[in-house]
Amino acid sequence: MIQAHHQSSEYDAIIVGAGFAGMYMLNSLKKLGLSVKVIEAASDVGGTWFWNRYPGARCDVPSMEYSYSFSEDLQQEWNWTEVMAAQPEILEYANHVADRLELRADIQFNTRVSAAKFLDGDKRWRVDTEAGETYICQFCIMATGCLSVPNTPQIDGAETFKGDVYHTGEWPHTGVDFENISVGIIGTGSSGIQAIPVIAEQAKHLTVFQRTPNYTMPAHNRPLTEDFREDAKDNYADIRQRQRESIAGIIGYGFGFGGSDTVEPTEAILETSAEEREAALSKEGFSAIPRYIDIGLDMSANELACDMYREQISRTVKNPQTAEGLMPRGYPIGCKRPVIDTHYYDTFNRDNTTLVDLRQGGIEKITETGVQTSQGQFDFDALVYATGFDAMTGALLKMDVRGAGGVKLSDHWQAGPRTYLGLQINGFPNMFTITGPGSPSVLSNMIVSIEQHVDWISDCIKHMAQNSLQLIEASAEAEENWIAHVNEVANGTMLTAPSCNSWYLGANIVGKPRIFMPYAGGVGTYREYCDAVVTNNYEGFKLSA
Ligand code: FAD
Ligand code: N01
């Protein structure tokens, strides 16, 4: 449809990253007839699911929903084996998509983009790789991922540790055998909470260094039956539509809270008596808690839920001191990314698992043999960092990105990320960010958000070609207004509670500006905004020939 431009190193579009975002973007632009190249640091497709191969890694969104919807063939032919698939199966799916759509020929693997610069005179982007290659393109599309730059905290003495060291986000592809080995793990976010029960089963001993206890709910994962799959596939059109219109891109088709069929919370905890809460806890344990509709809205409701949560820990974990150590205090449920688990608290009933509650005395340094805290020295053979990511802005700021007039992205974002719709940045014409800060991204089923962004960008590029337009750029005013709206929507929610220190706020990275980064208005509402912008002739964007 569109005349492709491709002279050796010149492309219509360069896409950085070959996770689910980059793969679908490539497929969409190829269909438009553009010349496209994807540049990917990894040796194959899959992004998150290529890198995060730690024991226990899996998604926490039902796989029938955490999968591409753009191809009826794809969604009909793929058979997920569990409600929430494990990492190997998701990676296999990514590979299947790459094979099926013949994507690999247009992806350059093992190549990291070091810089992207807008050439004012040519109105083109120049993309440089660490290997010294240079590409020129009209559109530079960042599909670099929200959680793709692992964060390893700077702890004194880290380099002196004599054993093997791993990060959950860069797990060896050969796997790691922990049998007869004692292991220390730092971090109890989603990755740590998934890895801890599995490592504890393998290792001789596991020592868990926990700085902040988390709120985690049982996953109730289980195999999918053929009947369920067939039923869901028959209803896919409706399921996908409801996902797109929902808040988080998840409808929990067939699976509700606590593994039941109840999808929507209905009851207000503030209207319950102590006896009713006790009865709910006795019947359903932790799974009773998400049933209450007001815990995300009202701090006193939230505090009641936190009390129930701590009570359930004391009923689950046999050693009272360990139970106390695992109890979150001082911040609300719903401020951090929700975590779900399989046998997390039961793991602390094992003889071979020790909790080190760092609230009782923090890490002083890493030594040759383990971790020294102000509570004492803990020795082990191998150390696992489950310490998360420089989220949302990390991958973009790791590159030297410069827009019109040579303005550095790092300068434009000095006080925190600023975008229009999370799609574009004022001063960076023809550069798009898939699931960029300011979009629902990490607050949603990411595949729903990825597909919506890719479709929007593809439609925009098609519109530009049809109207002989060369450049699109978010206006400063639109960016300003959007960021104000992003803040307004998040303010007053648990996500921005003063006691909250989440990676959504950049609080996990030393020196990172404290700004709430994703858009909390929900994917359905957000989609309406994006669609209205198009209907209003790309309101807030400057388009020029
Ligand atoms: P990624 O998958 O992160 O891919 C980005 C790619 O860009 C990477 O392969 C990276 O190597 C490459 N890249 C980055 N910078 C450069 C560069 N400079 N040069 C070249 N290549 C570069 N989301 C959910 O919705 N549900 C879940 O259940 C869920 N589970 C998760 C579990 C884990 C362990 C993690 C870490 C994240 C999870 N997420 C989940 C979020 C997940 O990141 C997204 O769902 C999704 O996979 C993101 O796809 P992406 O293509 O946008 O980014
Ligand atoms: O990272 P995190 P993650 N000393 O930042 C601790 C997705 N994901 O990799 O809370 C001691 O959440 C830190 O402590 P604190 C999902 O979006 C999804 O676990 O800062 N501890 C925290 O406990 C998720 O949210 C799945 O006090 C230190 C931990 O390390 C996101 O990825 C699975 C420390 C980091 O937790 C990131 O999750 C996995 C230090 N110096 C990931 N520095 C699913 O199941 C950090 N910590 C879908």
XYZ file of C-alpha atoms and ligand atoms in Angstrom:
646
model
C 0.000 0.000 0.000
C 2.729 2.425 1.002
C 5.823 2.784 -1.178
C 8.658 1.126 0.753
C 12.010 2.912 1.054
C 14.911 0.640 1.627
C 18.413 1.434 0.522
C 20.933 -0.632 2.404
C 20.756 0.975 5.823
C 17.692 3.142 5.158
C 14.279 2.050 6.333
C 10.853 3.539 6.683
C 10.838 2.398 10.285
C 13.287 1.040 12.823
C 11.745 -0.732 15.787
C 13.897 -1.238 18.871
C 12.997 -4.435 20.741
C 11.489 -7.783 19.728
C 9.232 -8.581 22.660
C 5.483 -8.783 22.157
C 5.405 -5.052 21.283
C 8.189 -5.111 18.680
C 6.931 -8.324 17.082
C 3.409 -7.045 16.548
C 4.644 -3.616 15.413
C 6.827 -5.315 12.815
C 3.962 -7.428 11.550
C 1.660 -4.404 11.295
C 4.112 -2.189 9.431
C 5.073 -5.013 7.058
C 1.409 -5.380 6.232
C 1.311 -1.675 5.372
C 4.160 -2.293 2.933
C 6.825 -0.369 4.826
C 10.467 -1.346 4.923
C 11.136 -2.183 8.559
C 13.989 -3.455 10.648
C 13.805 -4.554 14.256
C 16.933 -4.324 16.368
C 17.040 -6.556 19.433
C 19.736 -7.014 22.059
C 18.735 -10.614 22.798
C 19.547 -13.573 20.587
C 15.856 -14.282 19.928
C 12.315 -12.971 20.304
C 10.191 -12.827 23.464
C 11.574 -9.878 25.448
C 10.545 -10.357 29.088
C 10.003 -14.060 28.487
C 13.403 -14.441 26.848
C 15.261 -12.860 29.776
C 13.256 -13.873 32.877
C 13.841 -17.632 33.087
C 14.143 -17.871 36.861
C 12.532 -20.840 38.625
C 8.804 -20.212 39.055
C 8.537 -17.467 36.413
C 5.065 -17.284 34.944
C 2.439 -14.702 34.080
C -0.284 -13.696 36.509
C -2.947 -12.907 33.932
C -4.976 -15.785 32.482
C -3.120 -16.872 29.351
C -6.251 -17.033 27.245
C -6.257 -13.257 27.813
C -2.491 -12.650 28.007
C -2.024 -13.443 24.316
C -2.376 -11.677 20.978
C -5.895 -11.011 19.774
C -5.039 -9.518 16.387
C -5.025 -12.817 14.516
C -8.007 -15.137 14.728
C -5.840 -17.957 13.351
C -3.260 -17.493 16.099
C -5.742 -17.429 18.931
C -7.617 -20.431 17.609
C -4.594 -22.625 16.934
C -2.642 -22.075 20.163
C -3.524 -24.255 23.171
C -2.517 -22.880 26.570
C -2.017 -25.686 29.072
C -2.551 -23.744 32.326
C -4.691 -20.838 33.473
C -1.491 -18.816 33.881
C 1.252 -20.230 31.734
C 4.839 -20.613 32.884
C 7.688 -18.755 31.210
C 8.801 -21.625 28.902
C 5.307 -21.886 27.423
C 4.991 -18.126 26.903
C 8.402 -18.069 25.229
C 7.350 -20.998 23.046
C 4.273 -18.981 22.072
C 6.432 -15.961 21.144
C 8.594 -18.245 19.000
C 5.521 -19.769 17.390
C 4.268 -16.284 16.466
C 7.660 -15.348 15.022
C 7.694 -18.525 12.901
C 4.077 -18.323 11.869
C 4.323 -14.671 10.758
C 7.861 -15.064 9.406
C 9.156 -12.216 11.518
C 12.763 -13.246 12.108
C 14.041 -12.236 8.662
C 13.460 -8.598 9.606
C 14.942 -8.778 13.088
C 18.597 -8.186 13.784
C 19.384 -10.036 17.014
C 22.347 -9.708 19.370
C 22.458 -5.993 18.676
C 21.935 -3.215 21.180
C 20.889 0.252 20.089
C 23.140 2.815 21.742
C 21.721 6.038 20.316
C 18.845 7.485 18.330
C 19.132 11.021 17.020
C 16.717 13.160 15.009
C 18.428 14.768 12.030
C 16.820 18.201 11.745
C 17.775 18.804 8.111
C 16.740 15.420 6.761
C 13.756 14.959 9.066
C 14.958 11.426 9.610
C 16.151 9.438 12.607
C 19.666 8.082 12.818
C 19.868 4.926 14.903
C 23.283 3.711 16.086
C 24.107 0.307 17.475
C 26.800 -0.678 19.942
C 28.400 -2.664 17.102
C 28.961 0.589 15.208
C 26.206 0.237 12.604
C 24.081 3.196 11.612
C 20.549 3.121 10.258
C 18.443 5.964 8.871
C 14.671 5.879 9.151
C 11.601 8.055 9.030
C 9.967 6.518 12.104
C 11.817 5.373 15.193
C 9.628 3.121 17.296
C 10.703 2.241 20.801
C 9.418 -1.186 21.804
C 12.076 -1.404 24.472
C 9.859 -2.669 27.304
C 8.786 -1.259 30.671
C 10.638 -3.914 32.674
C 13.696 -4.705 30.594
C 16.573 -3.085 32.495
C 17.397 -5.165 35.578
C 18.219 -3.232 38.730
C 21.115 -4.532 40.780
C 21.476 -2.394 43.901
C 24.922 -1.127 44.750
C 25.755 -2.966 47.964
C 29.192 -2.603 49.516
C 31.416 -5.579 48.931
C 29.202 -7.104 46.210
C 32.226 -7.844 44.038
C 33.924 -9.837 46.805
C 31.297 -12.600 46.976
C 32.973 -15.852 45.919
C 29.901 -17.848 44.863
C 27.729 -17.645 41.767
C 25.537 -14.562 41.358
C 22.262 -14.370 39.427
C 19.592 -11.772 38.641
C 16.049 -13.005 38.017
C 15.799 -10.665 35.027
C 18.919 -12.100 33.335
C 18.645 -15.763 34.186
C 21.118 -18.166 32.493
C 19.569 -19.994 29.563
C 21.186 -23.206 30.594
C 19.201 -23.184 33.846
C 20.698 -23.355 37.326
C 20.865 -26.462 39.463
C 20.562 -25.482 43.138
C 20.552 -29.021 44.463
C 22.882 -29.368 47.478
C 23.600 -25.663 47.336
C 22.652 -23.036 49.879
C 21.172 -19.923 48.343
C 20.580 -16.333 49.462
C 17.940 -14.266 47.699
C 17.473 -10.495 47.998
C 14.022 -9.153 47.138
C 10.413 -10.109 47.728
C 8.586 -8.496 44.800
C 6.724 -10.557 42.170
C 9.935 -12.230 40.954
C 11.202 -13.150 44.428
C 7.789 -14.373 45.543
C 7.557 -16.630 42.476
C 11.128 -17.896 42.766
C 11.343 -18.469 46.545
C 9.000 -21.516 46.797
C 10.662 -23.221 43.829
C 14.247 -22.522 44.872
C 13.426 -23.670 48.436
C 12.339 -27.027 47.022
C 15.618 -27.446 45.148
C 18.214 -25.919 47.422
C 19.911 -27.262 50.510
C 18.972 -24.041 52.290
C 17.403 -20.749 51.270
C 17.894 -17.452 53.100
C 15.427 -14.734 52.099
C 16.503 -11.117 52.614
C 13.315 -9.088 52.787
C 13.374 -5.298 53.000
C 9.628 -4.716 52.579
C 7.105 -7.526 53.046
C 4.572 -7.639 50.223
C 0.853 -8.309 50.012
C 0.458 -11.404 47.843
C -2.635 -13.414 46.997
C -2.876 -17.115 46.111
C -2.750 -17.672 42.347
C -5.029 -20.733 42.289
C -3.318 -21.701 39.059
C -4.348 -24.992 37.477
C -4.328 -26.857 34.177
C -6.822 -25.784 31.536
C -9.244 -28.382 30.325
C -9.961 -28.935 26.671
C -13.605 -28.035 27.340
C -12.665 -24.712 28.880
C -10.319 -23.853 26.015
C -12.925 -24.679 23.403
C -15.554 -22.648 25.209
C -13.242 -19.644 25.525
C -12.213 -19.912 21.880
C -15.844 -19.964 20.818
C -16.344 -16.769 22.814
C -13.090 -15.076 21.899
C -14.628 -12.154 20.008
C -16.661 -11.197 23.051
C -13.822 -11.855 25.518
C -11.407 -9.660 23.568
C -13.941 -6.858 23.248
C -14.619 -6.911 26.992
C -10.897 -6.927 27.729
C -10.423 -3.817 25.568
C -13.232 -2.005 27.372
C -12.171 -3.058 30.882
C -9.997 -1.251 33.402
C -6.989 -3.551 33.400
C -7.409 -5.496 30.160
C -8.432 -8.574 32.148
C -11.919 -9.953 32.568
C -10.924 -13.204 34.279
C -13.099 -15.193 31.881
C -14.123 -18.302 33.797
C -11.907 -17.445 36.773
C -12.708 -14.944 39.460
C -11.249 -13.973 42.781
C -9.970 -16.844 44.825
C -10.275 -19.163 41.861
C -14.060 -18.962 42.012
C -16.348 -17.734 39.260
C -16.911 -14.375 40.963
C -15.159 -11.772 38.915
C -16.294 -8.464 40.393
C -15.876 -7.585 44.079
C -19.235 -6.530 45.492
C -19.111 -6.204 49.280
C -17.877 -3.177 51.269
C -15.519 -4.177 54.081
C -16.578 -1.108 56.061
C -20.073 -2.550 56.202
C -18.961 -5.887 57.632
C -18.745 -6.871 61.288
C -15.657 -8.397 62.895
C -17.542 -11.708 63.008
C -18.292 -11.565 59.284
C -14.676 -10.827 58.447
C -13.571 -13.683 60.676
C -16.016 -16.018 58.936
C -14.753 -14.916 55.498
C -11.145 -15.468 56.544
C -11.886 -18.890 58.010
C -13.640 -19.934 54.819
C -11.383 -18.480 52.155
C -8.129 -17.355 53.750
C -6.245 -14.662 51.833
C -8.671 -15.020 48.920
C -11.425 -13.412 51.029
C -9.667 -10.049 50.898
C -9.949 -8.991 47.209
C -13.692 -9.528 47.419
C -14.164 -6.166 49.135
C -14.953 -3.310 46.824
C -13.844 -0.410 49.025
C -10.281 -1.332 49.976
C -8.884 0.506 46.951
C -10.974 3.564 47.664
C -10.863 4.228 51.366
C -7.871 4.134 53.691
C -9.808 2.907 56.722
C -11.309 0.113 54.600
C -7.798 -0.672 53.428
C -6.540 -0.825 57.016
C -9.217 -3.362 57.915
C -8.128 -5.468 54.953
C -4.483 -5.182 56.048
C -5.484 -6.444 59.516
C -7.218 -9.432 57.915
C -4.141 -10.030 55.792
C -1.765 -10.040 58.775
C -4.121 -12.287 60.706
C -4.070 -14.784 57.849
C -0.253 -14.758 57.817
C -0.239 -15.626 61.508
C -2.569 -18.549 60.750
C -0.406 -19.786 57.869
C 3.156 -19.375 59.106
C 3.897 -21.578 62.095
C 6.853 -19.744 63.645
C 5.368 -16.578 65.254
C 8.583 -14.590 64.793
C 8.759 -15.481 61.106
C 5.058 -14.699 60.717
C 5.590 -11.290 62.306
C 8.571 -10.735 60.019
C 6.446 -11.411 56.933
C 3.696 -8.963 57.902
C 3.483 -5.834 55.753
C 2.963 -2.690 57.806
C 2.710 1.006 57.151
C 1.545 0.983 53.547
C -1.763 0.062 51.921
C -2.785 -2.953 49.872
C -2.885 -1.836 46.236
C -0.039 0.662 46.341
C 2.459 -1.667 44.694
C 2.007 -3.937 41.684
C -0.315 -6.768 42.841
C 1.519 -10.015 43.476
C 0.109 -13.504 43.317
C 1.855 -16.632 44.481
C 1.870 -20.367 44.795
C 2.765 -21.658 48.299
C 4.743 -18.534 49.233
C 3.911 -18.409 52.939
C 3.972 -22.221 53.276
C 7.597 -22.072 52.154
C 8.505 -20.363 55.426
C 7.271 -23.462 57.292
C 10.065 -25.469 55.686
C 13.097 -26.307 57.796
C 15.427 -25.236 55.006
C 14.062 -21.682 54.613
C 15.071 -18.710 56.752
C 13.575 -15.234 56.634
C 15.802 -12.268 57.348
C 13.463 -9.351 58.028
C 15.711 -6.422 57.189
C 13.409 -4.064 59.114
C 15.128 -5.495 62.180
C 18.549 -4.504 60.844
C 19.579 -3.855 57.259
C 22.256 -5.189 54.951
C 25.643 -3.732 55.814
C 27.682 -5.371 53.108
C 28.178 -8.436 50.987
C 31.132 -10.527 52.033
C 33.076 -13.359 50.383
C 30.681 -15.876 51.901
C 27.315 -14.170 52.159
C 25.483 -11.104 53.443
C 26.378 -9.217 56.573
C 23.481 -7.450 58.266
C 23.303 -5.580 61.531
C 21.516 -8.708 62.805
C 24.483 -10.904 61.937
C 26.224 -12.678 59.062
C 24.341 -15.115 56.787
C 26.406 -17.444 54.609
C 25.426 -19.259 51.425
C 26.927 -20.585 48.184
C 24.926 -18.666 45.555
C 23.277 -15.243 45.576
C 20.105 -14.333 43.655
C 19.121 -10.733 43.107
C 15.336 -10.501 42.733
C 15.671 -6.758 42.932
C 13.540 -5.669 39.997
C 14.006 -3.184 37.212
C 14.648 0.427 36.339
C 11.054 0.466 35.174
C 9.344 2.362 32.388
C 12.070 4.905 31.632
C 15.158 2.715 32.142
C 15.522 1.297 28.631
C 14.767 4.624 26.935
C 17.230 6.607 29.022
C 19.947 3.981 28.698
C 20.200 4.993 25.038
C 21.395 8.435 23.971
C 18.097 9.660 22.530
C 18.113 13.177 21.082
C 15.233 14.963 19.429
C 14.914 18.122 17.332
C 17.711 20.618 17.983
C 19.757 17.890 19.663
C 17.676 18.024 22.854
C 18.470 15.019 25.021
C 15.609 12.872 26.264
C 17.406 12.690 29.603
C 17.180 16.508 29.844
C 13.557 16.657 28.733
C 12.761 14.039 31.380
C 15.019 15.420 34.092
C 12.089 15.904 36.480
C 10.398 12.661 35.386
C 8.942 11.318 32.149
C 6.657 13.597 30.117
C 4.702 12.294 27.136
C 1.479 12.829 25.263
C -0.654 9.697 25.772
C 2.511 7.715 26.461
C 2.827 7.528 22.687
C 4.950 10.535 21.779
C 7.177 13.170 23.306
C 7.220 16.870 22.459
C 10.455 17.667 20.613
C 10.889 14.091 19.367
C 9.024 14.029 16.031
C 8.273 10.663 14.434
C 9.418 8.770 17.506
C 6.808 6.577 19.180
C 7.002 4.750 22.486
C 4.929 1.576 22.778
C 3.450 1.437 26.290
C 5.426 4.536 27.195
C 5.059 6.318 30.542
C 1.718 8.104 30.691
C -0.153 5.137 29.187
C -1.886 2.312 31.123
C 0.967 -0.101 30.292
C 2.099 -1.757 33.523
C -1.254 -1.223 35.249
C -2.843 -3.501 32.665
C -2.605 -6.790 30.873
C 0.284 -5.537 28.791
C -0.679 -7.355 25.628
C -3.968 -5.469 25.478
C -2.083 -2.191 25.872
C 0.597 -3.203 23.376
C -1.965 -4.098 20.720
C -3.841 -0.845 21.226
C -0.653 1.215 20.851
C 0.587 -0.710 17.849
C -2.779 -0.352 16.107
C -2.857 3.371 16.880
C 0.691 3.913 15.567
C 0.056 1.843 12.416
C -3.137 3.759 11.676
C -1.304 7.031 12.234
C 1.511 6.104 9.838
C -1.046 5.001 7.251
C -2.915 8.287 7.669
C 0.318 10.211 7.176
C 1.184 8.306 4.003
C -2.288 8.769 2.564
C -2.118 12.509 3.217
C 1.501 13.026 2.140
C 2.520 14.010 5.654
C 6.130 13.539 6.747
C 6.211 14.466 10.407
C 4.120 14.014 13.528
C 4.990 15.526 16.877
C 3.119 15.922 20.152
C 2.637 19.593 21.027
C 4.089 20.962 24.250
C 0.625 21.972 25.404
C -0.886 18.521 24.769
C 1.985 16.914 26.663
C 1.572 19.321 29.577
C -2.172 18.715 29.769
C -1.821 14.961 29.502
C 0.732 14.734 32.294
C -1.513 16.892 34.482
C -4.348 14.462 33.741
C -2.172 11.399 34.512
C -1.312 12.926 37.891
C -4.869 13.968 38.603
C -6.184 10.441 37.984
C -3.575 8.814 40.229
C -3.753 11.331 43.055
C -5.831 10.216 45.999
C -5.607 6.531 45.071
C -3.616 3.896 46.946
C -1.072 4.092 44.117
C 0.176 7.465 45.286
C -0.430 7.121 49.036
C 2.330 9.075 50.831
C 3.487 5.854 52.511
C 3.844 4.087 49.150
C 7.280 3.389 47.702
C 6.709 1.547 44.460
C 8.568 1.252 41.207
C 5.512 2.902 39.591
C 6.812 6.014 41.365
C 10.449 5.353 40.529
C 11.052 4.869 44.275
C 13.138 1.703 43.775
C 15.974 3.472 41.970
C 18.315 5.773 43.859
C 18.082 9.314 42.468
C 15.141 8.632 40.148
C 12.534 11.436 40.185
C 9.480 10.460 42.225
C 6.681 10.706 39.662
C 3.756 8.348 39.183
C 4.470 7.062 35.678
C 1.605 4.950 34.275
C -1.930 6.152 33.459
C -4.396 4.866 36.066
C -7.609 5.698 34.222
C -8.026 2.181 32.781
C -7.444 0.769 29.311
C -11.065 1.241 28.177
C -11.156 4.933 29.044
C -7.659 5.449 27.695
C -8.592 3.850 24.378
C -11.500 6.279 24.109
C -9.076 9.198 24.606
C -6.754 7.893 21.906
C -9.625 7.278 19.494
C -11.074 10.739 20.127
C -7.693 12.298 19.380
C -7.771 10.640 15.940
C -11.400 11.579 15.316
C -10.470 15.176 16.119
C -7.845 15.133 13.406
C -4.951 14.099 15.647
C -5.706 16.714 18.256
C -2.611 17.662 20.222
C -0.243 16.495 17.503
C 1.421 18.696 14.896
C 1.400 17.004 11.496
C 3.364 18.488 8.634
C 4.410 17.729 5.081
P 9.818 -6.533 26.558
O 9.249 -7.870 26.546
O 10.549 -6.068 27.756
O 10.770 -6.443 25.282
C 11.615 -5.339 25.093
C 12.801 -5.826 24.294
O 13.573 -4.677 23.919
C 13.727 -6.731 25.076
O 13.873 -7.949 24.421
C 15.038 -5.968 25.152
O 16.153 -6.826 25.023
C 14.920 -5.044 23.966
N 15.697 -3.816 24.131
C 15.582 -2.890 25.111
N 16.473 -1.901 24.910
C 17.150 -2.210 23.781
C 18.189 -1.586 23.065
N 18.734 -0.414 23.462
N 18.656 -2.185 21.937
C 18.125 -3.360 21.510
N 17.139 -4.011 22.168
C 16.657 -3.433 23.284
N 2.695 -8.272 32.080
C 1.416 -8.686 32.098
O 0.549 -7.995 31.551
N 1.064 -9.847 32.685
C 1.979 -10.640 33.270
O 1.611 -11.662 33.813
C 3.331 -10.228 33.284
N 4.282 -10.986 33.846
C 5.569 -10.540 33.876
C 6.531 -11.322 34.478
C 7.842 -10.880 34.550
C 8.883 -11.750 35.166
C 8.176 -9.609 34.064
C 9.576 -9.077 34.171
C 7.223 -8.835 33.445
C 5.923 -9.298 33.324
N 4.942 -8.570 32.683
C 3.643 -9.010 32.670
C 5.286 -7.357 31.946
C 5.921 -7.727 30.567
O 7.085 -6.999 30.488
C 4.932 -7.421 29.450
O 3.758 -8.201 29.624
C 5.417 -7.691 28.031
O 6.042 -8.920 27.886
C 6.268 -6.545 27.544
O 6.533 -6.688 26.183
P 7.372 -5.571 25.424
O 7.614 -6.066 24.076
O 6.711 -4.257 25.590
O 8.718 -5.437 26.260
O 10.875 -6.358 41.267
P 10.247 -5.433 42.422
P 10.334 -7.730 40.662
N 18.152 -4.344 49.535
O 10.810 -4.083 42.185
C 13.956 -5.483 46.918
C 6.644 -7.753 36.896
N 6.685 -9.158 37.258
O 11.324 -8.204 39.670
O 10.197 -3.249 48.305
C 17.146 -5.170 49.846
O 8.807 -5.570 42.499
C 12.715 -4.645 46.999
O 12.502 -4.183 48.303
P 11.621 -2.838 48.571
C 5.639 -7.048 37.783
O 5.121 -5.962 37.102
C 5.537 -9.849 37.161
O 9.947 -8.642 41.751
O 12.100 -1.820 47.565
N 16.096 -5.375 49.033
C 11.680 -5.632 46.498
O 11.306 -6.515 47.506
C 6.522 -6.661 38.939
O 5.988 -5.683 39.776
C 5.502 -11.170 37.527
O 11.918 -2.482 49.939
C 16.069 -4.701 47.879
C 12.458 -6.403 45.437
O 13.826 -6.211 45.698
C 7.765 -6.210 38.211
O 7.912 -7.161 37.154
C 6.643 -11.790 38.003
C 17.085 -3.821 47.510
C 12.189 -5.906 44.036
O 10.848 -6.068 43.742
C 9.013 -6.172 39.057
O 9.011 -7.303 39.923
C 7.808 -11.061 38.093
C 18.160 -3.652 48.394
N 19.147 -2.800 48.130
C 7.815 -9.737 37.719
N 16.773 -3.305 46.294
C 4.231 -11.890 37.453
O 3.928 -12.761 38.197
C 15.605 -3.854 45.943
N 15.165 -4.692 46.890
C 3.306 -11.460 36.459
